XYZ file of C-alpha atoms in Angstrom:
271
model
C 167.935 20.284 94.358
C 167.886 22.761 97.222
C 167.626 25.998 95.219
C 170.377 28.573 95.438
C 173.553 28.525 93.365
C 176.423 26.113 92.848
C 180.023 27.297 92.816
C 182.846 25.524 91.091
C 186.201 26.622 92.481
C 189.770 26.095 91.149
C 192.604 26.009 93.669
C 196.208 26.143 92.485
C 199.259 25.961 94.725
C 201.990 28.610 94.594
C 205.555 27.534 94.846
C 204.828 23.811 94.788
C 207.399 22.895 92.146
C 210.430 23.934 94.419
C 209.167 21.357 96.964
C 209.599 18.549 94.367
C 212.886 20.016 93.141
C 214.325 20.447 96.594
C 213.031 17.515 98.699
C 211.893 15.064 95.989
C 208.611 13.894 94.552
C 207.868 11.716 97.608
C 207.874 14.833 99.779
C 205.593 16.574 97.257
C 203.198 13.625 97.378
C 203.113 13.724 101.206
C 202.397 17.426 101.090
C 199.549 16.856 98.662
C 198.022 14.257 100.941
C 198.259 16.547 103.906
C 196.768 19.351 101.867
C 193.838 17.093 100.874
C 193.158 16.532 104.626
C 193.127 20.204 105.265
C 190.660 20.854 102.455
C 188.287 18.255 103.814
C 188.610 19.772 107.295
C 187.315 23.191 106.110
C 184.639 21.980 103.753
C 181.089 20.920 104.636
C 180.033 17.272 104.367
C 177.999 18.136 101.247
C 180.984 19.837 99.539
C 183.269 18.000 97.131
C 187.034 18.514 96.722
C 189.060 16.754 94.008
C 192.512 16.813 92.693
C 192.570 17.470 88.946
C 196.232 16.751 88.516
C 199.610 18.244 89.393
C 199.022 20.842 92.079
C 195.486 21.821 90.898
C 192.351 21.077 92.892
C 188.705 21.782 92.311
C 185.952 22.420 94.830
C 182.236 22.023 94.286
C 179.845 23.661 96.709
C 176.042 23.606 96.331
C 173.307 25.520 98.001
C 175.081 28.859 97.835
C 172.691 31.715 98.564
C 175.104 34.709 98.697
C 178.456 35.390 97.128
C 179.616 36.276 100.585
C 179.375 32.504 101.428
C 182.047 31.811 98.800
C 184.241 34.596 100.232
C 184.047 32.763 103.579
C 184.875 29.413 101.837
C 187.918 30.965 99.926
C 189.184 32.711 103.053
C 189.030 29.480 105.047
C 190.656 27.418 102.265
C 193.540 29.745 101.730
C 193.919 30.403 105.424
C 194.307 26.702 106.166
C 197.082 26.460 103.566
C 199.106 29.344 104.955
C 200.035 27.304 107.969
C 203.357 25.411 107.504
C 203.356 21.753 106.452
C 205.657 19.429 108.312
C 207.250 17.002 105.820
C 210.112 14.693 106.924
C 210.586 16.829 110.065
C 210.873 20.063 108.078
C 208.444 22.933 107.979
C 207.474 23.782 104.433
C 205.393 26.845 103.475
C 203.388 27.176 100.313
C 200.574 29.489 99.273
C 197.560 29.091 96.987
C 195.233 31.017 94.735
C 191.563 30.421 94.176
C 189.181 31.223 91.364
C 185.401 30.528 91.280
C 182.445 30.499 88.876
C 178.746 30.217 89.731
C 175.939 28.257 88.229
C 173.579 29.070 86.685
C 174.786 32.663 86.232
C 178.165 31.782 84.632
C 177.054 28.568 82.911
C 175.314 25.259 83.506
C 177.826 22.696 82.182
C 180.828 21.491 84.215
C 183.228 22.259 81.364
C 181.983 25.820 81.033
C 182.182 26.419 84.801
C 185.624 24.933 85.111
C 186.992 27.055 82.262
C 185.520 30.199 83.819
C 186.786 29.325 87.291
C 190.229 28.779 85.679
C 189.952 32.225 84.123
C 189.160 33.666 87.558
C 192.112 31.758 88.994
C 194.409 33.247 86.435
C 193.200 36.749 87.405
C 193.774 35.845 91.145
C 197.350 34.902 90.333
C 197.844 38.108 88.449
C 196.703 40.062 91.582
C 199.705 38.869 93.458
C 198.773 35.273 94.388
C 197.570 34.116 97.768
C 194.130 35.573 97.027
C 190.891 34.680 95.345
C 188.716 36.064 92.514
C 185.258 35.404 91.098
C 184.595 35.123 87.366
C 183.325 38.223 85.585
C 182.315 38.473 81.905
C 184.889 41.193 81.359
C 187.550 38.532 81.927
C 186.682 36.937 78.641
C 187.333 40.171 76.786
C 190.594 40.623 78.676
C 191.657 37.078 77.706
C 190.899 37.684 74.057
C 192.812 40.966 74.123
C 195.732 39.305 75.793
C 195.766 36.443 73.305
C 195.669 38.974 70.387
C 198.526 40.928 72.000
C 200.482 37.622 72.278
C 199.992 37.035 68.527
C 200.906 40.627 67.692
C 204.054 40.284 69.842
C 205.401 37.451 67.750
C 204.741 39.333 64.594
C 206.281 42.525 66.024
C 209.735 40.903 66.214
C 209.592 39.948 62.589
C 208.373 43.357 61.517
C 210.902 45.307 63.552
C 208.370 47.213 65.633
C 210.542 47.416 68.762
C 212.841 50.368 69.514
C 215.046 51.505 72.365
C 214.862 54.756 74.228
C 217.785 55.844 76.420
C 217.371 57.451 79.845
C 220.442 59.405 81.031
C 222.028 58.367 84.375
C 223.570 61.404 85.952
C 226.467 61.309 88.510
C 225.418 63.963 91.067
C 228.893 64.239 92.535
C 230.301 66.002 89.408
C 227.055 66.634 87.482
C 227.990 64.480 84.451
C 226.220 61.856 82.463
C 227.740 58.530 83.506
C 225.635 56.311 81.356
C 222.236 55.605 79.896
C 219.637 52.925 80.638
C 218.176 51.191 77.572
C 214.364 51.165 77.781
C 212.415 48.896 75.470
C 209.406 50.335 73.614
C 206.884 48.769 71.217
C 205.467 50.915 68.448
C 202.298 48.999 67.511
C 200.968 49.840 64.025
C 197.353 50.238 65.315
C 197.642 50.876 69.052
C 200.635 53.178 69.038
C 203.233 53.009 71.792
C 202.581 50.092 74.146
C 204.003 50.164 77.672
C 206.469 47.440 78.663
C 204.277 46.808 81.703
C 201.720 45.442 79.263
C 203.805 43.289 76.943
C 206.818 42.168 78.980
C 204.737 39.830 81.203
C 203.348 38.157 78.001
C 206.831 37.888 76.573
C 207.938 36.120 79.696
C 205.010 33.713 79.774
C 205.467 32.785 76.109
C 209.256 32.475 76.288
C 209.655 35.283 73.678
C 211.594 37.317 76.301
C 214.734 35.327 75.540
C 214.826 36.282 71.828
C 213.573 39.832 72.573
C 216.127 40.287 75.330
C 218.972 39.144 73.054
C 217.862 41.787 70.514
C 217.872 44.473 73.142
C 221.378 43.547 74.419
C 222.956 43.549 70.975
C 221.117 46.788 69.890
C 222.129 48.611 73.060
C 225.777 47.544 72.905
C 226.022 48.574 69.196
C 224.521 51.960 70.081
C 226.729 52.472 73.171
C 229.925 51.641 71.228
C 229.545 54.997 69.474
C 229.306 56.992 72.783
C 232.232 58.756 74.450
C 234.668 56.495 76.261
C 233.573 55.674 79.831
C 229.867 56.214 79.287
C 228.108 53.012 80.309
C 224.926 51.391 79.077
C 222.539 49.592 81.465
C 220.250 46.855 80.092
C 217.425 45.195 82.015
C 217.526 41.410 82.227
C 214.426 39.363 82.983
C 214.595 36.578 85.562
C 213.614 34.280 82.683
C 216.708 35.285 80.745
C 218.789 34.835 83.821
C 217.853 31.173 83.988
C 218.372 30.692 80.279
C 221.625 28.928 79.231
C 221.718 31.331 76.264
C 222.378 34.421 78.345
C 226.184 34.053 78.530
C 226.414 33.426 74.764
C 224.163 36.427 74.024
C 226.177 38.844 76.235
C 229.445 37.576 74.609
C 228.016 37.947 71.166
C 226.702 41.476 71.894
C 230.148 42.663 73.145
C 232.042 41.026 70.312
C 229.731 42.300 67.600
C 229.714 45.847 68.952
C 233.255 46.105 70.191
C 231.972 47.613 73.453
C 234.340 47.008 76.427
C 232.636 44.710 78.988
C 233.295 47.227 81.722
C 230.851 49.627 80.045
C 227.879 47.190 80.073
C 225.641 46.821 83.177
C 223.006 44.172 83.435
C 220.093 45.012 85.726
C 217.792 42.300 86.986
C 214.212 43.614 86.859
C 211.852 43.347 89.862
């Protein structure tokens, strides 16, 4: 109507679930209501904010002339949410991430713009949360590549494409090898060796990390059982595995199957 562009933004709260888990859903509802008031306070009268469900909100802003205008909007939105919320006399802090897509450049239908804003939101969360990101066509290619890697990851377990490398841990006091750290590697049939930094986050998101981590534990313990007495093996444990009720059973099974004394196994929680 007024010329210029329209922006569809997706806002997702960080660390909202612990509020419900700790203080109850009534506290979570109160926080959402207060958050809605803060959104309205920083938006113009012509802007629209709506809750899509859960802890996801969308923002519609028309008459955008420059991308810089959306930078200002995102900065104000996230800045308002960084201030603590007072719920039941307690101060609660949460964060948020924001992704945005523009019409007509990124699409002209609401469904298309919402999907692309969601893609930008996903990228913002991957940048460390508490920030914002605008949609870029390269993100679609990245999403497709990530989806393909996820499919390959499932097949890799069945085809036995994973292997362990062992990094020596040297005791400087007496210059001896005190143990080895088991490092997971993926030998992809087309792409060659893939770094754990690329596939471990996908394994965690899809839940495959539990089965993959179990394989690593058993394989490392079996290998270490053949080493000289006293040489330890260190195995990385994902935070996802740590929360899994299967972890204790998996560790027990790995030790029993390999015959490795428990004192020679170290579990390291990754960053």
